[in-house]
Amino acid sequence: MHMELFTIIVEEYDPAIEFFTGVLGFDLVEDSPSLTNDGRPKRWVVVRPPGARTGVLLARADGERQRAAVGDQVAGRVGFFLRTDDFDAAYERMTAAGVEFVTPPRAEPYGRVAVFRDIAGNRWDLLGPA
């Protein structure tokens, strides 16, 4: 078994696609028209880091409850973890692209880490080797 997808609720598809592909460097795997359970149009949008098996389903908020979850999917905790082999290069590229880092890089027993926010406001760890 492996984790295939997880969902991040976003305000709109296109700015989220641009953030994940243009800023973070993910691949756009799929962007297909689809329908909600009650027949309204939506899109099935999947992005993932190059070479990764697990993708992120970017789901546009549908209704007030989902809009309230945008940027707070895990109640303010770091809920997503992006590992890189070259921490310094990734950190510099992301900083130059305007990614908001909420902590400076630091060393931990498991490697280097810095917390950043995605376009929706969710917290991620950028992780690299020690």
PDB file of C-alpha atoms in Angstrom:
ATOM      1  CA  MET A   1       0.000   0.000   0.000  1.00  0.00           C
ATOM      2  CA  HIS A   2       0.941   3.627  -0.385  1.00  0.00           C
ATOM      3  CA  MET A   3      -0.728   6.971   0.141  1.00  0.00           C
ATOM      4  CA  GLU A   4      -1.957   8.097  -3.280  1.00  0.00           C
ATOM      5  CA  LEU A   5      -3.570  11.487  -2.596  1.00  0.00           C
ATOM      6  CA  PHE A   6      -4.423  13.895   0.153  1.00  0.00           C
ATOM      7  CA  THR A   7      -6.599  16.975  -0.178  1.00  0.00           C
ATOM      8  CA  ILE A   8      -5.857  20.607   0.447  1.00  0.00           C
ATOM      9  CA  ILE A   9      -8.879  22.892   0.337  1.00  0.00           C
ATOM     10  CA  VAL A  10      -8.131  26.102  -1.572  1.00  0.00           C
ATOM     11  CA  GLU A  11     -10.085  29.231  -2.445  1.00  0.00           C
ATOM     12  CA  GLU A  12      -9.583  28.916  -6.222  1.00  0.00           C
ATOM     13  CA  TYR A  13      -7.943  26.370  -8.501  1.00  0.00           C
ATOM     14  CA  ASP A  14      -5.705  28.470 -10.748  1.00  0.00           C
ATOM     15  CA  PRO A  15      -3.808  30.454  -8.078  1.00  0.00           C
ATOM     16  CA  ALA A  16      -3.263  27.191  -6.164  1.00  0.00           C
ATOM     17  CA  ILE A  17      -1.982  25.438  -9.287  1.00  0.00           C
ATOM     18  CA  GLU A  18       0.396  28.342  -9.914  1.00  0.00           C
ATOM     19  CA  PHE A  19       1.694  28.212  -6.335  1.00  0.00           C
ATOM     20  CA  PHE A  20       2.292  24.481  -6.273  1.00  0.00           C
ATOM     21  CA  THR A  21       3.758  24.249  -9.796  1.00  0.00           C
ATOM     22  CA  GLY A  22       5.377  27.640 -10.329  1.00  0.00           C
ATOM     23  CA  VAL A  23       6.596  28.318  -6.788  1.00  0.00           C
ATOM     24  CA  LEU A  24       7.129  24.885  -5.227  1.00  0.00           C
ATOM     25  CA  GLY A  25       8.070  23.158  -8.489  1.00  0.00           C
ATOM     26  CA  PHE A  26       5.442  20.407  -8.341  1.00  0.00           C
ATOM     27  CA  ASP A  27       4.153  18.747 -11.517  1.00  0.00           C
ATOM     28  CA  LEU A  28       0.561  19.257 -12.626  1.00  0.00           C
ATOM     29  CA  VAL A  29      -0.566  15.634 -12.951  1.00  0.00           C
ATOM     30  CA  GLU A  30      -4.225  16.187 -13.778  1.00  0.00           C
ATOM     31  CA  ASP A  31      -6.680  19.025 -14.319  1.00  0.00           C
ATOM     32  CA  SER A  32      -9.970  17.569 -15.508  1.00  0.00           C
ATOM     33  CA  PRO A  33     -13.566  18.745 -15.436  1.00  0.00           C
ATOM     34  CA  SER A  34     -15.674  16.892 -12.908  1.00  0.00           C
ATOM     35  CA  LEU A  35     -18.964  17.175 -11.037  1.00  0.00           C
ATOM     36  CA  THR A  36     -19.853  17.488  -7.361  1.00  0.00           C
ATOM     37  CA  ASN A  37     -22.022  14.771  -5.835  1.00  0.00           C
ATOM     38  CA  ASP A  38     -25.075  16.906  -6.587  1.00  0.00           C
ATOM     39  CA  GLY A  39     -24.087  17.585 -10.208  1.00  0.00           C
ATOM     40  CA  ARG A  40     -22.411  21.016 -10.052  1.00  0.00           C
ATOM     41  CA  PRO A  41     -19.214  21.576 -12.060  1.00  0.00           C
ATOM     42  CA  LYS A  42     -15.825  21.370 -10.387  1.00  0.00           C
ATOM     43  CA  ARG A  43     -12.309  20.331 -11.388  1.00  0.00           C
ATOM     44  CA  TRP A  44     -10.177  17.343 -10.400  1.00  0.00           C
ATOM     45  CA  VAL A  45      -6.744  18.928  -9.911  1.00  0.00           C
ATOM     46  CA  VAL A  46      -3.749  16.868  -8.790  1.00  0.00           C
ATOM     47  CA  VAL A  47      -0.188  18.122  -8.289  1.00  0.00           C
ATOM     48  CA  ARG A  48       2.835  16.287  -6.890  1.00  0.00           C
ATOM     49  CA  PRO A  49       6.551  16.790  -6.396  1.00  0.00           C
ATOM     50  CA  PRO A  50       8.644  15.467  -9.301  1.00  0.00           C
ATOM     51  CA  GLY A  51       9.237  11.744  -8.878  1.00  0.00           C
ATOM     52  CA  ALA A  52       6.812  11.394  -5.957  1.00  0.00           C
ATOM     53  CA  ARG A  53       4.056   8.792  -5.796  1.00  0.00           C
ATOM     54  CA  THR A  54       1.789  10.786  -3.497  1.00  0.00           C
ATOM     55  CA  GLY A  55      -0.163  13.678  -4.978  1.00  0.00           C
ATOM     56  CA  VAL A  56      -2.080  16.628  -3.590  1.00  0.00           C
ATOM     57  CA  LEU A  57      -5.689  17.016  -4.669  1.00  0.00           C
ATOM     58  CA  LEU A  58      -6.416  20.754  -4.810  1.00  0.00           C
ATOM     59  CA  ALA A  59     -10.103  21.076  -3.954  1.00  0.00           C
ATOM     60  CA  ARG A  60     -11.894  24.402  -4.266  1.00  0.00           C
ATOM     61  CA  ALA A  61     -13.899  25.167  -1.141  1.00  0.00           C
ATOM     62  CA  ASP A  62     -17.574  24.367  -1.588  1.00  0.00           C
ATOM     63  CA  GLY A  63     -19.768  25.967   1.029  1.00  0.00           C
ATOM     64  CA  GLU A  64     -19.163  27.920   4.196  1.00  0.00           C
ATOM     65  CA  ARG A  65     -17.797  25.013   6.244  1.00  0.00           C
ATOM     66  CA  GLN A  66     -15.110  24.260   3.667  1.00  0.00           C
ATOM     67  CA  ARG A  67     -14.289  27.960   3.175  1.00  0.00           C
ATOM     68  CA  ALA A  68     -13.694  28.162   6.945  1.00  0.00           C
ATOM     69  CA  ALA A  69     -11.144  25.320   6.667  1.00  0.00           C
ATOM     70  CA  VAL A  70      -9.021  27.041   3.996  1.00  0.00           C
ATOM     71  CA  GLY A  71      -5.618  27.597   5.552  1.00  0.00           C
ATOM     72  CA  ASP A  72      -6.534  25.824   8.782  1.00  0.00           C
ATOM     73  CA  GLN A  73      -6.815  22.219   7.665  1.00  0.00           C
ATOM     74  CA  VAL A  74      -4.915  20.905  10.695  1.00  0.00           C
ATOM     75  CA  ALA A  75      -5.912  23.515  13.277  1.00  0.00           C
ATOM     76  CA  GLY A  76      -2.771  25.639  12.961  1.00  0.00           C
ATOM     77  CA  ARG A  77      -0.279  22.767  13.271  1.00  0.00           C
ATOM     78  CA  VAL A  78       2.281  21.787  10.682  1.00  0.00           C
ATOM     79  CA  GLY A  79       0.387  19.151   8.764  1.00  0.00           C
ATOM     80  CA  PHE A  80       2.410  18.675   5.582  1.00  0.00           C
ATOM     81  CA  PHE A  81       6.049  17.762   5.102  1.00  0.00           C
ATOM     82  CA  LEU A  82       8.139  18.408   1.997  1.00  0.00           C
ATOM     83  CA  ARG A  83      11.548  16.700   1.928  1.00  0.00           C
ATOM     84  CA  THR A  84      14.395  17.847  -0.290  1.00  0.00           C
ATOM     85  CA  ASP A  85      17.919  16.553  -0.828  1.00  0.00           C
ATOM     86  CA  ASP A  86      19.304  20.107  -1.102  1.00  0.00           C
ATOM     87  CA  PHE A  87      17.761  22.123   1.717  1.00  0.00           C
ATOM     88  CA  ASP A  88      19.727  25.332   1.090  1.00  0.00           C
ATOM     89  CA  ALA A  89      18.895  25.465  -2.629  1.00  0.00           C
ATOM     90  CA  ALA A  90      15.202  24.746  -1.997  1.00  0.00           C
ATOM     91  CA  TYR A  91      15.004  27.318   0.809  1.00  0.00           C
ATOM     92  CA  GLU A  92      16.697  30.008  -1.313  1.00  0.00           C
ATOM     93  CA  ARG A  93      14.541  29.250  -4.387  1.00  0.00           C
ATOM     94  CA  MET A  94      11.334  29.284  -2.355  1.00  0.00           C
ATOM     95  CA  THR A  95      12.292  32.476  -0.498  1.00  0.00           C
ATOM     96  CA  ALA A  96      13.097  34.195  -3.805  1.00  0.00           C
ATOM     97  CA  ALA A  97       9.702  33.080  -5.139  1.00  0.00           C
ATOM     98  CA  GLY A  98       7.946  34.782  -2.221  1.00  0.00           C
ATOM     99  CA  VAL A  99       7.125  31.792  -0.020  1.00  0.00           C
ATOM    100  CA  GLU A 100       6.345  32.926   3.529  1.00  0.00           C
ATOM    101  CA  PHE A 101       8.622  31.129   5.981  1.00  0.00           C
ATOM    102  CA  VAL A 102       7.324  31.471   9.527  1.00  0.00           C
ATOM    103  CA  THR A 103      10.474  30.059  11.139  1.00  0.00           C
ATOM    104  CA  PRO A 104      14.101  30.370  10.105  1.00  0.00           C
ATOM    105  CA  PRO A 105      15.974  27.178   9.203  1.00  0.00           C
ATOM    106  CA  ARG A 106      17.117  25.187  12.207  1.00  0.00           C
ATOM    107  CA  ALA A 107      18.892  21.905  12.892  1.00  0.00           C
ATOM    108  CA  GLU A 108      16.991  19.042  14.503  1.00  0.00           C
ATOM    109  CA  PRO A 109      18.108  15.446  15.145  1.00  0.00           C
ATOM    110  CA  TYR A 110      16.181  14.357  12.015  1.00  0.00           C
ATOM    111  CA  GLY A 111      17.675  17.073   9.760  1.00  0.00           C
ATOM    112  CA  ARG A 112      17.229  20.718   8.820  1.00  0.00           C
ATOM    113  CA  VAL A 113      13.773  22.220   8.950  1.00  0.00           C
ATOM    114  CA  ALA A 114      11.949  25.485   8.300  1.00  0.00           C
ATOM    115  CA  VAL A 115       8.195  26.052   8.486  1.00  0.00           C
ATOM    116  CA  PHE A 116       6.428  27.751   5.575  1.00  0.00           C
ATOM    117  CA  ARG A 117       2.859  28.542   4.567  1.00  0.00           C
ATOM    118  CA  ASP A 118       1.226  27.416   1.344  1.00  0.00           C
ATOM    119  CA  ILE A 119      -1.069  29.668  -0.705  1.00  0.00           C
ATOM    120  CA  ALA A 120      -4.010  28.780   1.533  1.00  0.00           C
ATOM    121  CA  GLY A 121      -2.095  29.474   4.749  1.00  0.00           C
ATOM    122  CA  ASN A 122      -1.477  25.867   5.827  1.00  0.00           C
ATOM    123  CA  ARG A 123       1.830  25.195   7.589  1.00  0.00           C
ATOM    124  CA  TRP A 124       4.406  22.880   6.008  1.00  0.00           C
ATOM    125  CA  ASP A 125       7.844  21.713   7.087  1.00  0.00           C
ATOM    126  CA  LEU A 126      10.589  21.999   4.506  1.00  0.00           C
ATOM    127  CA  LEU A 127      12.921  19.166   5.520  1.00  0.00           C
ATOM    128  CA  GLY A 128      16.454  18.357   4.451  1.00  0.00           C
ATOM    129  CA  PRO A 129      19.440  16.316   5.531  1.00  0.00           C
ATOM    130  CA  ALA A 130      21.387  17.291   8.633  1.00  0.00           C
TER     131      ALA A 130
END
